[in-house]
């Protein structure tokens, strides 16, 4: 097992394309040979190559993992099956990992987050209730909390067992750790709902958050206001959103230091597609987000068309190289993802 790289935000876009294209072509052929349903899909659409650009590779709609069993390893080699979140009654995605894929996922997630967290495990304040970990089905929210707990220590939950703010627990945490850097994690809407109520100095905190923008959009709260209000009311200025999904587990797209957009790690990229022509949209033109990653080796999830809208703001013009983009929301009539948008506590 090789160690993850020191940094995964190093490749300008041309170098990224040159590195990703042959790896993704190889993965396409690997999955074609190892996953008969994927082979039938490629045959049906006439995907034979050659592929000159990442944007020419055949993509799968992410919803296919809800309706088909897509795996590229024998059933006896499946080590773990992950399921996605979703609204009640909806069939979840099922993602099959062998031992190698299951080991790569946390290593590369750690390498990505290291860009903002550094090497040390920081004391960790979790904007959620401990009860979320006791859900027998381990919802996407619970799985997200559990996964992020690997990057912190002295874990303190900001909500009590009933999903109410436990201000005293937060004060005790700050008394122990408030004069040094510490990690805060929570889903976006819950962070907005609870942290602003505290009236406490969180200026030493570093916030990692994701999901839950739907309710904030309904309140006309965008990323700029989210960051601005937290800085003004709590002194919290080090804030990083991220975008990811279980169908490409281990790959996240991380917000840069200035809040100007999300960035792709070196082993991944995004393509924004015009929903009328399905061609790649130019910089500044919104479309449907396609995500690509070299991590999915045990299932054909390396090139996926999501149900999210996004836009690329610029290329090689930000704090990290590569595409700088934003997620604009879900496609009309797309299934809600779940996570914090279904939180009873946050709705209280």
CSV table of C-alpha atoms in Angstrom, one decimal:
chain,number,residue,atom,x,y,z
A,1,UNK,CA,0.0,0.0,0.0
A,2,UNK,CA,1.5,3.3,-1.0
A,3,UNK,CA,1.2,6.5,1.0
A,4,UNK,CA,-1.1,9.2,-0.3
A,5,UNK,CA,0.7,12.2,-1.9
A,6,UNK,CA,1.7,15.2,0.2
A,7,UNK,CA,-0.7,17.4,-1.8
A,8,UNK,CA,-3.5,16.6,-4.2
A,9,UNK,CA,-4.0,20.1,-5.5
A,10,UNK,CA,-1.0,20.5,-7.8
A,11,UNK,CA,-2.0,19.9,-11.4
A,12,UNK,CA,-2.9,22.7,-13.8
A,13,UNK,CA,-5.7,21.8,-16.1
A,14,UNK,CA,-3.7,20.8,-19.1
A,15,UNK,CA,-1.5,18.5,-17.0
A,16,UNK,CA,-4.6,17.1,-15.2
A,17,UNK,CA,-6.2,16.2,-18.5
A,18,UNK,CA,-3.0,14.6,-19.7
A,19,UNK,CA,-2.8,12.5,-16.6
A,20,UNK,CA,-6.4,11.6,-16.2
A,21,UNK,CA,-7.3,10.7,-19.8
A,22,UNK,CA,-5.2,7.5,-20.1
A,23,UNK,CA,-6.1,6.4,-16.6
A,24,UNK,CA,-9.8,6.9,-17.2
A,25,UNK,CA,-9.7,5.1,-20.6
A,26,UNK,CA,-7.9,2.2,-18.9
A,27,UNK,CA,-10.7,2.1,-16.2
A,28,UNK,CA,-13.4,2.2,-18.9
A,29,UNK,CA,-11.9,-0.8,-20.6
A,30,UNK,CA,-11.4,-2.6,-17.2
A,31,UNK,CA,-15.0,-2.1,-16.3
A,32,UNK,CA,-16.2,-3.0,-19.8
A,33,UNK,CA,-14.4,-6.4,-19.4
A,34,UNK,CA,-15.4,-7.0,-15.7
A,35,UNK,CA,-19.0,-5.7,-15.5
A,36,UNK,CA,-21.4,-7.2,-18.0
A,37,UNK,CA,-24.2,-4.7,-17.5
A,38,UNK,CA,-21.7,-1.8,-18.1
A,39,UNK,CA,-20.5,-3.6,-21.2
A,40,UNK,CA,-24.1,-3.8,-22.5
A,41,UNK,CA,-24.6,-0.1,-21.8
A,42,UNK,CA,-21.4,0.8,-23.7
A,43,UNK,CA,-22.4,-1.4,-26.6
A,44,UNK,CA,-25.8,0.1,-26.8
A,45,UNK,CA,-24.5,3.6,-27.1
A,46,UNK,CA,-21.6,2.7,-29.4
A,47,UNK,CA,-18.9,3.7,-27.0
A,48,UNK,CA,-15.8,2.4,-28.7
A,49,UNK,CA,-13.3,5.3,-28.7
A,50,UNK,CA,-10.8,6.5,-29.4
A,51,UNK,CA,-11.1,9.2,-26.7
A,52,UNK,CA,-9.1,12.4,-27.2
A,53,UNK,CA,-10.4,14.3,-24.2
A,54,UNK,CA,-11.9,13.5,-20.8
A,55,UNK,CA,-15.1,15.1,-21.9
A,56,UNK,CA,-15.4,12.5,-24.7
A,57,UNK,CA,-15.5,9.5,-22.3
A,58,UNK,CA,-18.9,7.7,-21.9
A,59,UNK,CA,-20.7,8.6,-18.7
A,60,UNK,CA,-23.3,6.8,-16.6
A,61,UNK,CA,-26.2,8.7,-15.1
A,62,UNK,CA,-25.7,8.4,-11.3
A,63,UNK,CA,-29.3,7.2,-10.9
A,64,UNK,CA,-28.3,3.9,-12.6
A,65,UNK,CA,-26.8,2.8,-9.3
A,66,UNK,CA,-30.3,2.8,-7.9
A,67,UNK,CA,-31.7,0.6,-10.5
A,68,UNK,CA,-28.9,-1.7,-11.5
A,69,UNK,CA,-26.2,-3.8,-9.7
A,70,UNK,CA,-23.0,-2.5,-11.2
A,71,UNK,CA,-19.8,-4.1,-9.9
A,72,UNK,CA,-16.5,-5.1,-11.5
A,73,UNK,CA,-15.4,-7.6,-8.9
A,74,UNK,CA,-16.8,-11.1,-8.2
A,75,UNK,CA,-19.5,-11.2,-5.5
A,76,UNK,CA,-17.2,-13.1,-3.1
A,77,UNK,CA,-14.6,-10.3,-3.3
A,78,UNK,CA,-17.1,-7.6,-2.2
A,79,UNK,CA,-15.9,-6.3,1.1
A,80,UNK,CA,-18.4,-3.5,1.7
A,81,UNK,CA,-21.7,-2.3,0.1
A,82,UNK,CA,-22.4,1.4,0.7
A,83,UNK,CA,-25.9,2.9,0.2
A,84,UNK,CA,-26.7,6.5,-0.6
A,85,UNK,CA,-29.2,8.8,1.2
A,86,UNK,CA,-32.5,9.6,-0.4
A,87,UNK,CA,-36.0,10.5,0.4
A,88,UNK,CA,-38.3,8.0,2.1
A,89,UNK,CA,-39.4,5.2,-0.2
A,90,UNK,CA,-36.7,5.9,-2.8
A,91,UNK,CA,-34.3,3.1,-3.7
A,92,UNK,CA,-30.8,4.0,-2.6
A,93,UNK,CA,-27.7,3.6,-4.7
A,94,UNK,CA,-25.6,0.5,-3.9
A,95,UNK,CA,-21.9,0.9,-4.3
A,96,UNK,CA,-19.7,-2.3,-4.1
A,97,UNK,CA,-16.2,-2.0,-2.8
A,98,UNK,CA,-13.5,-4.7,-2.6
A,99,UNK,CA,-10.8,-4.4,0.0
A,100,UNK,CA,-8.4,-2.4,-2.2
A,101,UNK,CA,-11.1,0.2,-3.1
A,102,UNK,CA,-12.3,0.4,0.6
A,103,UNK,CA,-8.7,1.1,1.7
A,104,UNK,CA,-8.1,3.7,-1.0
A,105,UNK,CA,-11.1,5.8,-0.2
A,106,UNK,CA,-10.2,7.0,3.3
A,107,UNK,CA,-6.5,7.5,2.3
A,108,UNK,CA,-7.4,9.8,-0.6
A,109,UNK,CA,-10.1,11.6,1.4
A,110,UNK,CA,-7.5,12.3,4.1
A,111,UNK,CA,-5.0,13.5,1.5
A,112,UNK,CA,-7.6,15.9,0.1
A,113,UNK,CA,-8.6,17.3,3.5
A,114,UNK,CA,-4.9,17.6,4.6
A,115,UNK,CA,-4.8,20.7,2.3
A,116,UNK,CA,-6.8,22.6,4.8
A,117,UNK,CA,-6.5,20.6,8.1
A,118,UNK,CA,-2.7,20.0,8.1
A,119,UNK,CA,-1.1,16.9,9.5
A,120,UNK,CA,-2.4,17.1,13.1
A,121,UNK,CA,-5.7,15.8,14.5
A,122,UNK,CA,-7.4,18.8,15.9
A,123,UNK,CA,-10.0,18.9,18.7
A,124,UNK,CA,-13.4,18.5,17.0
A,125,UNK,CA,-16.7,20.2,17.6
A,126,UNK,CA,-19.5,18.4,15.7
A,127,UNK,CA,-22.7,20.4,15.0
A,128,UNK,CA,-25.0,17.4,15.4
A,129,UNK,CA,-26.2,15.0,18.1
A,130,UNK,CA,-24.5,11.8,19.1
A,131,UNK,CA,-27.7,10.0,18.4
A,132,UNK,CA,-27.1,10.3,14.7
A,133,UNK,CA,-24.4,7.6,15.1
A,134,UNK,CA,-26.9,5.2,16.6
A,135,UNK,CA,-29.2,5.1,13.6
A,136,UNK,CA,-29.2,1.3,12.7
A,137,UNK,CA,-29.2,2.1,9.0
A,138,UNK,CA,-26.4,4.8,9.4
A,139,UNK,CA,-27.9,7.5,7.3
A,140,UNK,CA,-25.8,9.6,5.0
A,141,UNK,CA,-25.7,12.2,7.7
A,142,UNK,CA,-24.5,9.7,10.3
A,143,UNK,CA,-22.0,8.2,7.9
A,144,UNK,CA,-20.7,11.7,7.1
A,145,UNK,CA,-20.2,12.5,10.8
A,146,UNK,CA,-18.6,9.1,11.5
A,147,UNK,CA,-16.2,9.5,8.6
A,148,UNK,CA,-15.1,13.1,9.6
A,149,UNK,CA,-14.5,12.0,13.2
A,150,UNK,CA,-11.4,10.2,11.9
A,151,UNK,CA,-9.8,13.7,11.4
A,152,UNK,CA,-10.4,15.0,14.9
A,153,UNK,CA,-10.0,14.2,18.6
A,154,UNK,CA,-11.8,15.0,21.8
A,155,UNK,CA,-15.1,14.8,19.9
A,156,UNK,CA,-17.8,17.1,21.3
A,157,UNK,CA,-21.4,17.2,20.0
A,158,UNK,CA,-23.0,20.6,19.9
A,159,UNK,CA,-26.6,19.2,20.1
A,160,UNK,CA,-28.1,17.1,22.8
A,161,UNK,CA,-30.0,13.8,22.4
A,162,UNK,CA,-33.1,15.6,21.4
A,163,UNK,CA,-31.4,17.7,18.7
A,164,UNK,CA,-31.4,20.9,20.7
A,165,UNK,CA,-28.4,23.1,21.1
A,166,UNK,CA,-26.2,22.2,24.1
A,167,UNK,CA,-24.6,25.5,24.6
A,168,UNK,CA,-22.9,24.4,27.9
A,169,UNK,CA,-21.2,21.5,26.1
A,170,UNK,CA,-19.9,24.0,23.5
A,171,UNK,CA,-18.6,26.3,26.2
A,172,UNK,CA,-16.8,23.5,28.0
A,173,UNK,CA,-15.2,22.6,24.6
A,174,UNK,CA,-14.1,26.1,24.0
A,175,UNK,CA,-12.7,26.4,27.6
A,176,UNK,CA,-10.5,23.4,26.8
A,177,UNK,CA,-9.5,24.2,23.2
A,178,UNK,CA,-10.7,27.7,22.2
A,179,UNK,CA,-7.3,29.3,22.3
A,180,UNK,CA,-5.8,27.0,19.7
A,181,UNK,CA,-6.9,25.8,16.3
A,182,UNK,CA,-9.8,23.3,16.3
A,183,UNK,CA,-12.0,21.6,13.8
A,184,UNK,CA,-15.8,22.2,13.4
A,185,UNK,CA,-17.8,19.8,11.2
A,186,UNK,CA,-21.5,20.0,10.4
A,187,UNK,CA,-24.0,19.9,7.5
A,188,UNK,CA,-24.5,23.4,6.1
A,189,UNK,CA,-28.1,24.1,7.2
A,190,UNK,CA,-27.4,22.9,10.7
A,191,UNK,CA,-24.3,25.0,11.0
A,192,UNK,CA,-26.3,28.0,9.9
A,193,UNK,CA,-29.1,27.2,12.3
A,194,UNK,CA,-27.1,26.6,15.4
A,195,UNK,CA,-23.7,28.2,15.4
A,196,UNK,CA,-25.0,31.7,14.9
A,197,UNK,CA,-27.2,31.4,18.0
A,198,UNK,CA,-24.2,30.8,20.3
A,199,UNK,CA,-22.9,34.3,20.7
A,200,UNK,CA,-19.5,32.8,21.3
A,201,UNK,CA,-16.0,33.5,19.8
A,202,UNK,CA,-15.2,30.8,17.3
A,203,UNK,CA,-12.4,32.6,15.7
A,204,UNK,CA,-9.9,29.7,16.2
A,205,UNK,CA,-12.2,27.2,14.5
A,206,UNK,CA,-11.8,25.8,11.1
A,207,UNK,CA,-15.2,24.8,9.6
A,208,UNK,CA,-15.7,21.9,7.2
A,209,UNK,CA,-19.3,21.7,6.0
A,210,UNK,CA,-21.4,20.1,3.2
A,211,UNK,CA,-24.9,19.4,2.1
A,212,UNK,CA,-28.0,21.1,3.2
A,213,UNK,CA,-28.0,24.1,0.8
A,214,UNK,CA,-31.6,23.5,-0.3
A,215,UNK,CA,-33.1,25.0,2.9
A,216,UNK,CA,-30.7,27.9,2.8
A,217,UNK,CA,-31.6,28.6,-0.8
A,218,UNK,CA,-35.3,28.7,0.2
A,219,UNK,CA,-34.2,31.4,2.7
A,220,UNK,CA,-32.2,33.2,0.0
A,221,UNK,CA,-29.0,32.5,1.8
A,222,UNK,CA,-26.1,32.0,-0.6
A,223,UNK,CA,-22.4,31.1,0.1
A,224,UNK,CA,-21.3,34.7,0.4
A,225,UNK,CA,-23.9,35.5,3.0
A,226,UNK,CA,-23.2,32.2,4.8
A,227,UNK,CA,-19.5,33.0,5.1
A,228,UNK,CA,-20.1,36.6,5.9
A,229,UNK,CA,-22.5,36.1,8.7
A,230,UNK,CA,-20.4,33.4,10.4
A,231,UNK,CA,-17.4,35.7,10.3
A,232,UNK,CA,-19.4,38.7,11.6
A,233,UNK,CA,-21.4,36.9,14.3
A,234,UNK,CA,-18.9,34.2,15.5
A,235,UNK,CA,-15.5,35.3,14.2
A,236,UNK,CA,-15.4,32.1,12.1
A,237,UNK,CA,-13.5,33.0,8.9
A,238,UNK,CA,-11.8,29.7,8.0
A,239,UNK,CA,-14.6,27.9,6.2
A,240,UNK,CA,-14.5,25.2,3.6
A,241,UNK,CA,-17.5,23.7,1.8
A,242,UNK,CA,-17.1,20.4,-0.1
A,243,UNK,CA,-19.1,18.5,-2.7
A,244,UNK,CA,-19.1,14.7,-3.0
A,245,UNK,CA,-21.4,11.7,-3.2
A,246,UNK,CA,-21.4,8.0,-2.2
A,247,UNK,CA,-21.3,7.0,-5.9
A,248,UNK,CA,-17.7,8.3,-6.0
A,249,UNK,CA,-16.8,7.6,-2.4
A,250,UNK,CA,-13.4,9.1,-1.3
A,251,UNK,CA,-13.5,11.8,-3.9
A,252,UNK,CA,-14.5,15.3,-2.7
A,253,UNK,CA,-14.3,18.7,-4.3
A,254,UNK,CA,-13.1,21.2,-1.8
A,255,UNK,CA,-13.7,24.9,-1.4
A,256,UNK,CA,-10.6,27.1,-1.5
A,257,UNK,CA,-9.4,29.4,1.1
A,258,UNK,CA,-11.1,32.5,-0.3
A,259,UNK,CA,-14.6,30.9,-0.8
A,260,UNK,CA,-14.3,31.6,-4.6
A,261,UNK,CA,-15.3,28.1,-5.6
A,262,UNK,CA,-14.7,24.3,-5.3
A,263,UNK,CA,-11.6,22.7,-6.7
A,264,UNK,CA,-10.8,19.2,-8.0
A,265,UNK,CA,-8.1,17.0,-6.4
A,266,UNK,CA,-5.5,15.8,-8.9
A,267,UNK,CA,-7.2,12.4,-9.3
A,268,UNK,CA,-10.6,13.9,-10.3
A,269,UNK,CA,-12.2,16.5,-12.5
A,270,UNK,CA,-15.6,18.0,-13.4
A,271,UNK,CA,-17.2,18.5,-16.8
A,272,UNK,CA,-20.2,20.9,-17.1
A,273,UNK,CA,-22.6,19.6,-19.8
A,274,UNK,CA,-25.2,21.6,-21.7
A,275,UNK,CA,-28.5,19.8,-20.9
A,276,UNK,CA,-29.8,20.4,-24.5
A,277,UNK,CA,-26.7,19.2,-26.5
A,278,UNK,CA,-24.8,17.3,-23.7
A,279,UNK,CA,-21.6,18.9,-25.0
A,280,UNK,CA,-19.2,20.5,-22.6
A,281,UNK,CA,-20.4,24.0,-21.6
A,282,UNK,CA,-18.0,26.9,-21.8
A,283,UNK,CA,-16.6,28.6,-18.7
A,284,UNK,CA,-19.4,30.7,-17.1
A,285,UNK,CA,-22.3,28.8,-18.6
A,286,UNK,CA,-24.3,26.6,-16.2
A,287,UNK,CA,-25.1,23.0,-17.0
A,288,UNK,CA,-25.3,19.5,-15.5
A,289,UNK,CA,-22.3,18.4,-13.5
A,290,UNK,CA,-20.3,15.3,-14.6
A,291,UNK,CA,-17.8,14.1,-12.1
A,292,UNK,CA,-14.8,11.9,-13.0
A,293,UNK,CA,-12.3,10.2,-10.7
A,294,UNK,CA,-9.7,7.4,-10.9
A,295,UNK,CA,-10.7,6.0,-7.5
A,296,UNK,CA,-13.7,3.7,-8.5
A,297,UNK,CA,-11.9,0.5,-9.5
A,298,UNK,CA,-14.4,-2.1,-8.1
A,299,UNK,CA,-17.5,-0.6,-9.8
A,300,UNK,CA,-17.9,1.6,-13.0
A,301,UNK,CA,-18.3,4.9,-11.2
A,302,UNK,CA,-15.4,6.7,-12.7
A,303,UNK,CA,-17.4,8.9,-15.1
A,304,UNK,CA,-20.8,9.9,-13.7
A,305,UNK,CA,-23.4,12.4,-14.8
A,306,UNK,CA,-25.0,13.8,-11.6
A,307,UNK,CA,-28.4,15.3,-11.0
A,308,UNK,CA,-26.9,18.6,-10.0
A,309,UNK,CA,-26.4,21.9,-11.8
A,310,UNK,CA,-23.1,23.8,-11.7
A,311,UNK,CA,-20.9,26.3,-13.4
A,312,UNK,CA,-17.1,26.6,-13.9
A,313,UNK,CA,-16.0,30.1,-13.0
A,314,UNK,CA,-12.4,29.8,-14.1
A,315,UNK,CA,-9.5,27.6,-14.9
A,316,UNK,CA,-6.0,27.8,-13.3
A,317,UNK,CA,-7.0,31.2,-11.9
A,318,UNK,CA,-7.6,30.5,-8.1
A,319,UNK,CA,-5.7,29.5,-5.0
A,320,UNK,CA,-5.3,26.0,-6.4
A,321,UNK,CA,-4.8,25.0,-10.1
A,322,UNK,CA,-7.5,23.4,-12.3
A,323,UNK,CA,-11.2,24.2,-12.6
A,324,UNK,CA,-12.9,26.4,-10.1
A,325,UNK,CA,-16.6,25.7,-9.9
A,326,UNK,CA,-19.8,26.0,-7.9
A,327,UNK,CA,-22.8,23.8,-7.4
A,328,UNK,CA,-26.0,25.7,-8.2
A,329,UNK,CA,-28.6,23.2,-7.0
A,330,UNK,CA,-30.5,20.1,-8.0
A,331,UNK,CA,-32.0,19.5,-11.4
A,332,UNK,CA,-35.8,20.2,-11.6
A,333,UNK,CA,-37.7,17.0,-10.4
A,334,UNK,CA,-34.4,15.4,-9.2
A,335,UNK,CA,-34.7,13.4,-6.1
A,336,UNK,CA,-33.7,15.2,-2.9
A,337,UNK,CA,-30.5,13.8,-1.4
A,338,UNK,CA,-31.5,13.7,2.2
A,339,UNK,CA,-28.7,14.4,4.7
A,340,UNK,CA,-29.2,17.6,6.7
A,341,UNK,CA,-32.2,18.7,4.7
A,342,UNK,CA,-34.2,15.9,6.3
A,343,UNK,CA,-33.0,16.7,9.8
A,344,UNK,CA,-35.8,17.0,12.4
A,345,UNK,CA,-33.5,18.9,14.7
A,346,UNK,CA,-32.6,21.5,12.2
A,347,UNK,CA,-36.2,22.1,11.3
A,348,UNK,CA,-37.2,22.6,15.0
